[in-house]
Amino acid sequence: EAQKAYEAAVKAEPTNARVHIAYADWLTQQNDIQAAKLQVAEAVKLKPTDPEVMKFQGLIARITKDYVTAEKIFKQLIDQNPADAFALNQLALTLIDQPNPQKQTQAKQYAALNVQANQKSPEALATLAYVCIKLKDYEDATKALNAALQVNNNQLSPDTAYYLAMVLADRGDPDRRSEEHTSELQSH
């Protein structure tokens, strides 16, 4: 039903970039990345410099591991708006997933910058934790995860729970109970 509605909307308003982006967002949530990529391409033709269009263009590039394109787009967005939490987060994730140590170091800088700009954002803190995990900096990862828990009223978001499991697995302790994970995290 939803897909038919989006297809009808695109047909009714083929020159509306936001309709293409909304459809691309839904397709991404359905894990149909190739179809989402086509919708984003249509939106780019219509409004190539629109920040929302660029965000989705960068996201699709990152998901498809086109890191050069993703990095370029997210840096352009940050140049336009240095406090853009989405662009900072996505740039950090784009950089950390590349094998270049210099880019990985930059990833931590961007993730930390995002936390400074968005101190109450569990997502920014979780991204910093993920970057630290990838850099094998478990102390800073644990601090970021603890902060993410605190700003989220001690509720584990799916990302935070996943990153916590990564820290514990990398420390050689993947089988501890969830309550123990949380108490260990909060004790730091």
mmCIF file of C-alpha atoms in Angstrom:
data_model
loop_
_atom_site.group_PDB
_atom_site.id
_atom_site.type_symbol
_atom_site.label_atom_id
_atom_site.label_comp_id
_atom_site.label_asym_id
_atom_site.label_seq_id
_atom_site.Cartn_x
_atom_site.Cartn_y
_atom_site.Cartn_z
ATOM 1 C CA GLU A 1 0.000 0.000 0.000
ATOM 2 C CA ALA A 2 2.685 2.517 0.973
ATOM 3 C CA GLN A 3 4.713 1.816 -2.144
ATOM 4 C CA LYS A 4 1.670 2.375 -4.354
ATOM 5 C CA ALA A 5 0.987 5.659 -2.588
ATOM 6 C CA TYR A 6 4.568 6.848 -3.098
ATOM 7 C CA GLU A 7 4.500 5.797 -6.750
ATOM 8 C CA ALA A 8 1.247 7.718 -7.219
ATOM 9 C CA ALA A 9 2.743 10.777 -5.526
ATOM 10 C CA VAL A 10 5.821 10.665 -7.771
ATOM 11 C CA LYS A 11 3.581 10.297 -10.809
ATOM 12 C CA ALA A 12 1.367 13.197 -9.678
ATOM 13 C CA GLU A 13 4.322 15.468 -8.817
ATOM 14 C CA PRO A 14 7.336 14.348 -10.861
ATOM 15 C CA THR A 15 9.045 17.736 -10.487
ATOM 16 C CA ASN A 16 8.781 17.836 -6.678
ATOM 17 C CA ALA A 17 12.178 16.900 -5.227
ATOM 18 C CA ARG A 18 10.698 16.425 -1.733
ATOM 19 C CA VAL A 19 8.339 13.736 -3.040
ATOM 20 C CA HIS A 20 11.306 11.864 -4.523
ATOM 21 C CA ILE A 21 13.227 12.226 -1.248
ATOM 22 C CA ALA A 22 10.254 10.998 0.812
ATOM 23 C CA TYR A 23 9.977 7.961 -1.445
ATOM 24 C CA ALA A 24 13.749 7.401 -1.246
ATOM 25 C CA ASP A 25 13.552 7.571 2.554
ATOM 26 C CA TRP A 26 10.818 4.930 2.612
ATOM 27 C CA LEU A 27 12.711 2.745 0.126
ATOM 28 C CA THR A 28 15.853 3.008 2.275
ATOM 29 C CA GLN A 29 13.848 1.859 5.299
ATOM 30 C CA GLN A 30 12.681 -1.103 3.193
ATOM 31 C CA ASN A 31 16.350 -1.792 2.353
ATOM 32 C CA ASP A 32 15.708 -1.210 -1.362
ATOM 33 C CA ILE A 33 18.814 0.889 -1.819
ATOM 34 C CA GLN A 34 18.964 0.691 -5.616
ATOM 35 C CA ALA A 35 15.408 2.003 -5.998
ATOM 36 C CA ALA A 36 16.135 4.692 -3.388
ATOM 37 C CA LYS A 37 19.229 5.671 -5.359
ATOM 38 C CA LEU A 38 17.073 6.210 -8.458
ATOM 39 C CA GLN A 39 14.674 8.464 -6.543
ATOM 40 C CA VAL A 40 17.569 10.467 -5.107
ATOM 41 C CA ALA A 41 19.033 10.847 -8.609
ATOM 42 C CA GLU A 42 15.712 12.324 -9.768
ATOM 43 C CA ALA A 43 15.691 14.724 -6.808
ATOM 44 C CA VAL A 44 19.292 15.764 -7.572
ATOM 45 C CA LYS A 45 18.278 16.630 -11.145
ATOM 46 C CA LEU A 46 15.557 18.887 -9.755
ATOM 47 C CA LYS A 47 17.350 20.520 -6.798
ATOM 48 C CA PRO A 48 21.055 19.603 -6.712
ATOM 49 C CA THR A 49 21.976 22.093 -3.981
ATOM 50 C CA ASP A 50 18.986 21.541 -1.674
ATOM 51 C CA PRO A 51 20.407 20.418 1.701
ATOM 52 C CA GLU A 52 17.804 17.661 2.172
ATOM 53 C CA VAL A 53 18.509 16.313 -1.305
ATOM 54 C CA MET A 54 22.249 16.443 -0.635
ATOM 55 C CA LYS A 55 21.827 14.633 2.696
ATOM 56 C CA PHE A 56 20.073 11.736 1.011
ATOM 57 C CA GLN A 57 22.547 11.742 -1.849
ATOM 58 C CA GLY A 58 25.371 11.475 0.699
ATOM 59 C CA LEU A 59 23.569 8.827 2.735
ATOM 60 C CA ILE A 60 22.987 6.629 -0.310
ATOM 61 C CA ALA A 61 26.630 7.092 -1.318
ATOM 62 C CA ARG A 62 27.759 6.012 2.179
ATOM 63 C CA ILE A 63 25.417 3.019 2.243
ATOM 64 C CA THR A 64 26.724 1.878 -1.151
ATOM 65 C CA LYS A 65 30.304 2.439 0.061
ATOM 66 C CA ASP A 66 30.977 5.283 -2.383
ATOM 67 C CA TYR A 67 32.969 6.997 0.330
ATOM 68 C CA VAL A 68 34.599 9.607 -1.927
ATOM 69 C CA THR A 69 31.206 10.964 -3.006
ATOM 70 C CA ALA A 70 29.727 10.726 0.489
ATOM 71 C CA GLU A 71 32.689 12.548 2.034
ATOM 72 C CA LYS A 72 32.513 15.326 -0.566
ATOM 73 C CA ILE A 73 28.775 15.852 -0.063
ATOM 74 C CA PHE A 74 28.889 15.835 3.742
ATOM 75 C CA LYS A 75 31.815 18.288 3.747
ATOM 76 C CA GLN A 76 29.831 20.614 1.449
ATOM 77 C CA LEU A 77 26.892 20.438 3.846
ATOM 78 C CA ILE A 78 29.151 21.216 6.803
ATOM 79 C CA ASP A 79 30.662 24.161 4.912
ATOM 80 C CA GLN A 80 27.104 25.515 4.492
ATOM 81 C CA ASN A 81 26.107 24.749 8.088
ATOM 82 C CA PRO A 82 28.952 23.832 10.482
ATOM 83 C CA ALA A 83 26.481 22.664 13.161
ATOM 84 C CA ASP A 84 24.576 20.255 10.879
ATOM 85 C CA ALA A 85 24.303 17.250 13.195
ATOM 86 C CA PHE A 86 23.265 14.841 10.429
ATOM 87 C CA ALA A 87 26.153 15.823 8.145
ATOM 88 C CA LEU A 88 28.707 15.702 10.985
ATOM 89 C CA ASN A 89 27.474 12.259 12.053
ATOM 90 C CA GLN A 90 27.436 10.889 8.530
ATOM 91 C CA LEU A 91 30.862 12.334 7.720
ATOM 92 C CA ALA A 92 32.329 10.713 10.842
ATOM 93 C CA LEU A 93 30.779 7.359 9.834
ATOM 94 C CA THR A 94 32.000 7.767 6.246
ATOM 95 C CA LEU A 95 35.555 8.507 7.347
ATOM 96 C CA ILE A 96 35.831 5.770 9.990
ATOM 97 C CA ASP A 97 34.756 3.058 7.564
ATOM 98 C CA GLN A 98 37.640 3.830 5.213
ATOM 99 C CA PRO A 99 40.977 2.022 5.638
ATOM 100 C CA ASN A 100 42.971 5.290 5.670
ATOM 101 C CA PRO A 101 44.317 6.027 9.210
ATOM 102 C CA GLN A 102 44.318 9.791 8.544
ATOM 103 C CA LYS A 103 40.626 9.712 7.598
ATOM 104 C CA GLN A 104 39.887 7.581 10.662
ATOM 105 C CA THR A 105 41.563 10.193 12.874
ATOM 106 C CA GLN A 106 39.466 12.877 11.180
ATOM 107 C CA ALA A 107 36.378 10.759 11.899
ATOM 108 C CA LYS A 108 36.991 11.076 15.631
ATOM 109 C CA GLN A 109 37.489 14.841 15.283
ATOM 110 C CA TYR A 110 34.184 15.253 13.430
ATOM 111 C CA ALA A 111 32.349 12.965 15.857
ATOM 112 C CA ALA A 112 33.739 14.927 18.826
ATOM 113 C CA LEU A 113 32.801 18.211 17.140
ATOM 114 C CA ASN A 114 29.249 16.914 16.721
ATOM 115 C CA VAL A 115 29.086 15.960 20.408
ATOM 116 C CA GLN A 116 30.308 19.444 21.363
ATOM 117 C CA ALA A 117 27.623 21.040 19.192
ATOM 118 C CA ASN A 118 24.905 18.577 20.247
ATOM 119 C CA GLN A 119 25.712 17.540 23.813
ATOM 120 C CA LYS A 120 22.228 16.152 24.458
ATOM 121 C CA SER A 121 22.151 13.989 21.331
ATOM 122 C CA PRO A 122 22.326 10.242 22.038
ATOM 123 C CA GLU A 123 22.967 9.705 18.330
ATOM 124 C CA ALA A 124 26.012 11.997 18.298
ATOM 125 C CA LEU A 125 27.367 10.259 21.408
ATOM 126 C CA ALA A 126 26.698 6.804 19.949
ATOM 127 C CA THR A 127 28.521 7.790 16.748
ATOM 128 C CA LEU A 128 31.505 8.979 18.786
ATOM 129 C CA ALA A 129 31.435 5.658 20.635
ATOM 130 C CA TYR A 130 31.356 3.718 17.347
ATOM 131 C CA VAL A 131 34.281 5.730 15.980
ATOM 132 C CA CYS A 132 36.250 5.112 19.185
ATOM 133 C CA ILE A 133 35.485 1.387 19.000
ATOM 134 C CA LYS A 134 36.758 1.241 15.421
ATOM 135 C CA LEU A 135 39.922 3.010 16.626
ATOM 136 C CA LYS A 136 40.153 0.515 19.534
ATOM 137 C CA ASP A 137 39.876 3.402 22.019
ATOM 138 C CA TYR A 138 37.624 1.540 24.443
ATOM 139 C CA GLU A 139 38.032 4.032 27.268
ATOM 140 C CA ASP A 140 36.628 6.935 25.222
ATOM 141 C CA ALA A 141 34.024 4.602 23.690
ATOM 142 C CA THR A 142 32.804 3.648 27.165
ATOM 143 C CA LYS A 143 32.676 7.328 28.211
ATOM 144 C CA ALA A 144 30.631 8.209 25.124
ATOM 145 C CA LEU A 145 28.270 5.272 25.664
ATOM 146 C CA ASN A 146 27.810 6.243 29.304
ATOM 147 C CA ALA A 147 27.023 9.817 28.276
ATOM 148 C CA ALA A 148 24.564 8.520 25.641
ATOM 149 C CA LEU A 149 22.802 6.527 28.360
ATOM 150 C CA GLN A 150 22.646 9.546 30.667
ATOM 151 C CA VAL A 151 21.110 11.869 28.083
ATOM 152 C CA ASN A 152 18.658 9.116 27.108
ATOM 153 C CA ASN A 153 17.387 8.520 30.687
ATOM 154 C CA ASN A 154 19.370 5.268 30.992
ATOM 155 C CA GLN A 155 17.503 3.764 28.045
ATOM 156 C CA LEU A 156 19.573 1.833 25.540
ATOM 157 C CA SER A 157 18.801 2.841 21.979
ATOM 158 C CA PRO A 158 19.420 0.098 19.403
ATOM 159 C CA ASP A 159 22.652 1.805 18.293
ATOM 160 C CA THR A 160 23.890 2.269 21.858
ATOM 161 C CA ALA A 161 23.130 -1.360 22.729
ATOM 162 C CA TYR A 162 24.929 -2.553 19.599
ATOM 163 C CA TYR A 163 28.006 -0.415 20.296
ATOM 164 C CA LEU A 164 28.036 -1.547 23.930
ATOM 165 C CA ALA A 165 28.009 -5.152 22.716
ATOM 166 C CA MET A 166 30.911 -4.309 20.382
ATOM 167 C CA VAL A 167 32.975 -2.877 23.256
ATOM 168 C CA LEU A 168 32.340 -5.913 25.427
ATOM 169 C CA ALA A 169 32.957 -8.361 22.577
ATOM 170 C CA ASP A 170 36.224 -6.639 21.719
ATOM 171 C CA ARG A 171 37.154 -6.896 25.376
ATOM 172 C CA GLY A 172 36.459 -10.628 25.166
ATOM 173 C CA ASP A 173 33.203 -10.643 27.092
ATOM 174 C CA PRO A 174 30.285 -11.031 24.632
ATOM 175 C CA ASP A 175 28.112 -13.281 26.816
ATOM 176 C CA ARG A 176 27.469 -11.125 29.866
ATOM 177 C CA ARG A 177 23.877 -10.319 30.687
ATOM 178 C CA SER A 178 22.435 -6.991 29.527
ATOM 179 C CA GLU A 179 21.959 -5.660 33.076
ATOM 180 C CA GLU A 180 25.626 -6.265 33.809
ATOM 181 C CA HIS A 181 26.569 -4.384 30.624
ATOM 182 C CA THR A 182 24.566 -1.386 31.702
ATOM 183 C CA SER A 183 25.915 -1.383 35.255
ATOM 184 C CA GLU A 184 29.493 -1.720 34.009
ATOM 185 C CA LEU A 185 28.966 1.115 31.600
ATOM 186 C CA GLN A 186 27.431 3.371 34.249
ATOM 187 C CA SER A 187 30.264 2.681 36.703
ATOM 188 C CA HIS A 188 32.779 4.404 34.425
#
